[in-house]
mmCIF file of C-alpha atoms in Angstrom:
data_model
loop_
_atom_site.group_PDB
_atom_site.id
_atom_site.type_symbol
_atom_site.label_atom_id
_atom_site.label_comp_id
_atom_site.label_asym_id
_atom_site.label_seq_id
_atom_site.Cartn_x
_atom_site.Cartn_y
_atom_site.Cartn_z
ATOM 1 C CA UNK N 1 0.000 0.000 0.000
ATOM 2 C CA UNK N 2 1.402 3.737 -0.608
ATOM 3 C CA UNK N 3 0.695 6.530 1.902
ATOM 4 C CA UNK N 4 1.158 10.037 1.701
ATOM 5 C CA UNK N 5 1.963 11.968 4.554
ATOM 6 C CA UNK N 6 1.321 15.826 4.176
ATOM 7 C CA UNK N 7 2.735 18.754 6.513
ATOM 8 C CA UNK N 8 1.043 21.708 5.054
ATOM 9 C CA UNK N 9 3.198 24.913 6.183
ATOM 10 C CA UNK N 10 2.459 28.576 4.652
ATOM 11 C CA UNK N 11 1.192 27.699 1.068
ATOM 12 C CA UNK N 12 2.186 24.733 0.569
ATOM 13 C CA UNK N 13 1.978 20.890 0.724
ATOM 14 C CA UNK N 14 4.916 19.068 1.612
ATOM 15 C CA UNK N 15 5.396 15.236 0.757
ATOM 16 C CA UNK N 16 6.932 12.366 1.958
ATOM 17 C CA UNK N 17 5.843 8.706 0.594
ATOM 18 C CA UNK N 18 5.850 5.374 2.155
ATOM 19 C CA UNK N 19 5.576 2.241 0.783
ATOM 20 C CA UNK N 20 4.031 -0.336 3.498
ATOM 21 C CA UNK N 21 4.734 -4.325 2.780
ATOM 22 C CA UNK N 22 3.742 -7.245 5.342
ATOM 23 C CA UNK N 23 3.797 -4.806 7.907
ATOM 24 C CA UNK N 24 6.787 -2.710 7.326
ATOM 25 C CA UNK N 25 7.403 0.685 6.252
ATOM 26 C CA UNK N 26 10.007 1.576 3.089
ATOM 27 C CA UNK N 27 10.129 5.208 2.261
ATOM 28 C CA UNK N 28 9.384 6.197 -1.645
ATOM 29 C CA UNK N 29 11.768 9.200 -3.433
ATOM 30 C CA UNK N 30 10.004 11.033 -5.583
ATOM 31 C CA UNK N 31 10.254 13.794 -7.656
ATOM 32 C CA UNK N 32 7.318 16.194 -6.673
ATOM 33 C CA UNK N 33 7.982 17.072 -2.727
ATOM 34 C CA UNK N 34 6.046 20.009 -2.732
ATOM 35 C CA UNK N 35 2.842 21.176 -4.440
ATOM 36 C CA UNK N 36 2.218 25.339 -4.240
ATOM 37 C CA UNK N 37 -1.225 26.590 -3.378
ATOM 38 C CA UNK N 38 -0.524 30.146 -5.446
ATOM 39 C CA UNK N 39 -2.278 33.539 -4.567
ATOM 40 C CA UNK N 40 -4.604 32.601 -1.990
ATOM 41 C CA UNK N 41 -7.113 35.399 -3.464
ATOM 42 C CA UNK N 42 -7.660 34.320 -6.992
ATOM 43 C CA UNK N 43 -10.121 31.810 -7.584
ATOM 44 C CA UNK N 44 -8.012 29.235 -10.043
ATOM 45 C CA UNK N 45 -5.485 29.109 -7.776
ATOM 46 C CA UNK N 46 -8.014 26.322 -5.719
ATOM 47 C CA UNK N 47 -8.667 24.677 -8.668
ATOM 48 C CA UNK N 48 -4.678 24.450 -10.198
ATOM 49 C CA UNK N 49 -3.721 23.135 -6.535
ATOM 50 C CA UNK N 50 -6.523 20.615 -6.765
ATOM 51 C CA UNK N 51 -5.964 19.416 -9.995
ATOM 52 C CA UNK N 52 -2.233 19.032 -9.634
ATOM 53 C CA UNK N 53 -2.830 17.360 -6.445
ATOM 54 C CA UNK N 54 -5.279 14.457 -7.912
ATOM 55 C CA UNK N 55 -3.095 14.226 -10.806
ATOM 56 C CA UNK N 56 0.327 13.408 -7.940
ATOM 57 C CA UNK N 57 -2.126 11.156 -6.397
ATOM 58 C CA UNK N 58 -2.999 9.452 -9.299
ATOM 59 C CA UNK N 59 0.584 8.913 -10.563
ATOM 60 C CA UNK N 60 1.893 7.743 -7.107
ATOM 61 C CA UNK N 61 -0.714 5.400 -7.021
ATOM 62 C CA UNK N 62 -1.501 6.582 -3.185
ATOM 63 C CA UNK N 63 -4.275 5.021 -1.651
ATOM 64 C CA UNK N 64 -4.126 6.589 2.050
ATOM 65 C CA UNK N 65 -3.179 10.129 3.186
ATOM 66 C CA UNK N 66 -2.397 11.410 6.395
ATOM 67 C CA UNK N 67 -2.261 15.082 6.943
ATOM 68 C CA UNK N 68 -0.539 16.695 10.172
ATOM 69 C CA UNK N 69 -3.090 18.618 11.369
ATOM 70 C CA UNK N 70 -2.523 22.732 12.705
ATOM 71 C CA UNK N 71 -3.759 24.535 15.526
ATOM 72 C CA UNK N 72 -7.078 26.687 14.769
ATOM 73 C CA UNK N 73 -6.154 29.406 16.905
ATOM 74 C CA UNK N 74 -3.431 30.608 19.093
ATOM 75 C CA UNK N 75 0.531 30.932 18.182
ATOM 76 C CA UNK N 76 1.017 28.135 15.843
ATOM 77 C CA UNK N 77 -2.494 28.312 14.450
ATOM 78 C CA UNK N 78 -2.916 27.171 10.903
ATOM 79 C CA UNK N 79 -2.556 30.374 8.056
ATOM 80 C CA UNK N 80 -6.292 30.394 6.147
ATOM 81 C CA UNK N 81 -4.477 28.747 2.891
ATOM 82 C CA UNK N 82 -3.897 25.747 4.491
ATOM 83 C CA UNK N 83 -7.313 25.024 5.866
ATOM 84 C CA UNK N 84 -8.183 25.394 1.903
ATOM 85 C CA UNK N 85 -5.526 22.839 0.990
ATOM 86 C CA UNK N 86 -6.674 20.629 4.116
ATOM 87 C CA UNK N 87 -10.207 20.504 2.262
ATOM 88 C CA UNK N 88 -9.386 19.598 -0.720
ATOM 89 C CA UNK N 89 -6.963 16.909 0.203
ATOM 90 C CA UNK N 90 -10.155 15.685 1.809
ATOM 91 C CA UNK N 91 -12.431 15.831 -0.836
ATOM 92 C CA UNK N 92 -10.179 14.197 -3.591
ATOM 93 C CA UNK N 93 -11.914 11.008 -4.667
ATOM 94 C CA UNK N 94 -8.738 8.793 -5.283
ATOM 95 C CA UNK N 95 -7.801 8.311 -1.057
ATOM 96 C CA UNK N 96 -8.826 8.218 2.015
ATOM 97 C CA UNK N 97 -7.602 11.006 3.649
ATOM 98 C CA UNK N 98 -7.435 10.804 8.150
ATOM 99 C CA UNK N 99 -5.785 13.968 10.232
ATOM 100 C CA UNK N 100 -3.017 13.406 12.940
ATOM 101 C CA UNK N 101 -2.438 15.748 15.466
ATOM 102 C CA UNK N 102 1.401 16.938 16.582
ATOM 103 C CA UNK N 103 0.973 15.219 19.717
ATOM 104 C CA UNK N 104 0.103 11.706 18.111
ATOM 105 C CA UNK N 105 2.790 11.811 15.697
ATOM 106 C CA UNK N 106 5.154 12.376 17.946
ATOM 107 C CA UNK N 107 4.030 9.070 20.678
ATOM 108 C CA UNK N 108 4.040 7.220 17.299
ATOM 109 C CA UNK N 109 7.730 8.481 16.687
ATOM 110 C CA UNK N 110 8.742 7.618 19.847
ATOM 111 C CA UNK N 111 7.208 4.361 20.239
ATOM 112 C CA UNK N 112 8.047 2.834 17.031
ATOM 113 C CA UNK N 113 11.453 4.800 16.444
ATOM 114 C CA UNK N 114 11.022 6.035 12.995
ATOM 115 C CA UNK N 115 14.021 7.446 11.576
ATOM 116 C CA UNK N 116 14.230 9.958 8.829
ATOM 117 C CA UNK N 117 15.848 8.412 5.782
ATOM 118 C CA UNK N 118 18.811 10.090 4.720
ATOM 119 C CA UNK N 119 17.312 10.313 0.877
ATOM 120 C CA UNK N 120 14.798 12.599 2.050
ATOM 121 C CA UNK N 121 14.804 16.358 2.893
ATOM 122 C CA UNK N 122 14.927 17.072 6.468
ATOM 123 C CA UNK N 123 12.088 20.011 5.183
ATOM 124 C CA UNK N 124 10.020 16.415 4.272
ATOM 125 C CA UNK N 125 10.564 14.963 8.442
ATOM 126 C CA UNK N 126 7.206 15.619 9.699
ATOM 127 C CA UNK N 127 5.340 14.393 6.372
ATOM 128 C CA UNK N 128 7.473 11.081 6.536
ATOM 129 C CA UNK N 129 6.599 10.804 10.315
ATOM 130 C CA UNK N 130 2.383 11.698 9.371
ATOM 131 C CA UNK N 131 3.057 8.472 6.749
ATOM 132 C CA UNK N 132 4.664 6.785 9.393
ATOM 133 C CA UNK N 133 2.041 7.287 11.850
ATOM 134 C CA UNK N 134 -0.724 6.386 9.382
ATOM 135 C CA UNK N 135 0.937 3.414 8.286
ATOM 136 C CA UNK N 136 0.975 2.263 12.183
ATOM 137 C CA UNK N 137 -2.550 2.953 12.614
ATOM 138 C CA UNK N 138 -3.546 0.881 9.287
ATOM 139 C CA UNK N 139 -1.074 -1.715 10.628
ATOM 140 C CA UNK N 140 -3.346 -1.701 13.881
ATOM 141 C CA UNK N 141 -6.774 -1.954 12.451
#
């Protein structure tokens, strides 16, 4: 199974993919690591995020997503763009999409030990851990 694990910071969606087999997680490099929301004002910008997102979705052949999720309100609260970008991660039709919060990530981290792997980004560490965590939680169910 392939999972996508999103941190979206400012305007845009950062990537990590995992692949998961009998139970154990292999991380994917790719060539897209980011995706760009655009001017959070005009109206194709949505649409141009959207449509490049199904289309990296489609060609990664990702069937689960896991987003990191932001704070609604106080000093690490979430800019409006990436409540938009949340939303339509949800509504594409190709994946299931399920949140994580900072604080689950991080017991997931901890108790499983995931390690960043050294062909990624260290901008791409908390998507890989999101994948990480959602790939546990699968794993679990």
């Amino acid at each position: 199974m392939r999972i996508c694990g999103v941190e979206l910071k400012g305007s845009e969606a950062i990537l990590a993919l995992v692949d998961v087999v009998d139970k154990e997680i292999f991380p994917v490099v790719c060539q897209t690591r980011k995706i760009k929301f655009g001017d959070s004002g005009a109206p194709q910008s949505a649409r141009l995020f959207y449509d490049a997102m199904c289309g990296f979705i489609c060609d990664q052949n990702i069937e689960q997503i896991g987003i990191k999720q932001r704070a609604p309100k106080g000093h690490f609260a979430g800019g409006p763009v990436t409540f938009k970008m949340e939303v339509l991660f949800q509504l594409n039709p190709h994946a299931a999409t399920q949140l994580f919060s900072g604080p689950t990530i991080a017991a997931a981290t901890r108790r499983h030990d995931f390690k960043i792997p050294d062909q990624l980004n260290q901008y791409q560490a908390e998507a890989y851990l999101t994948a990480c965590c959602l790939a546990m939680t699968l794993n679990a169910a």
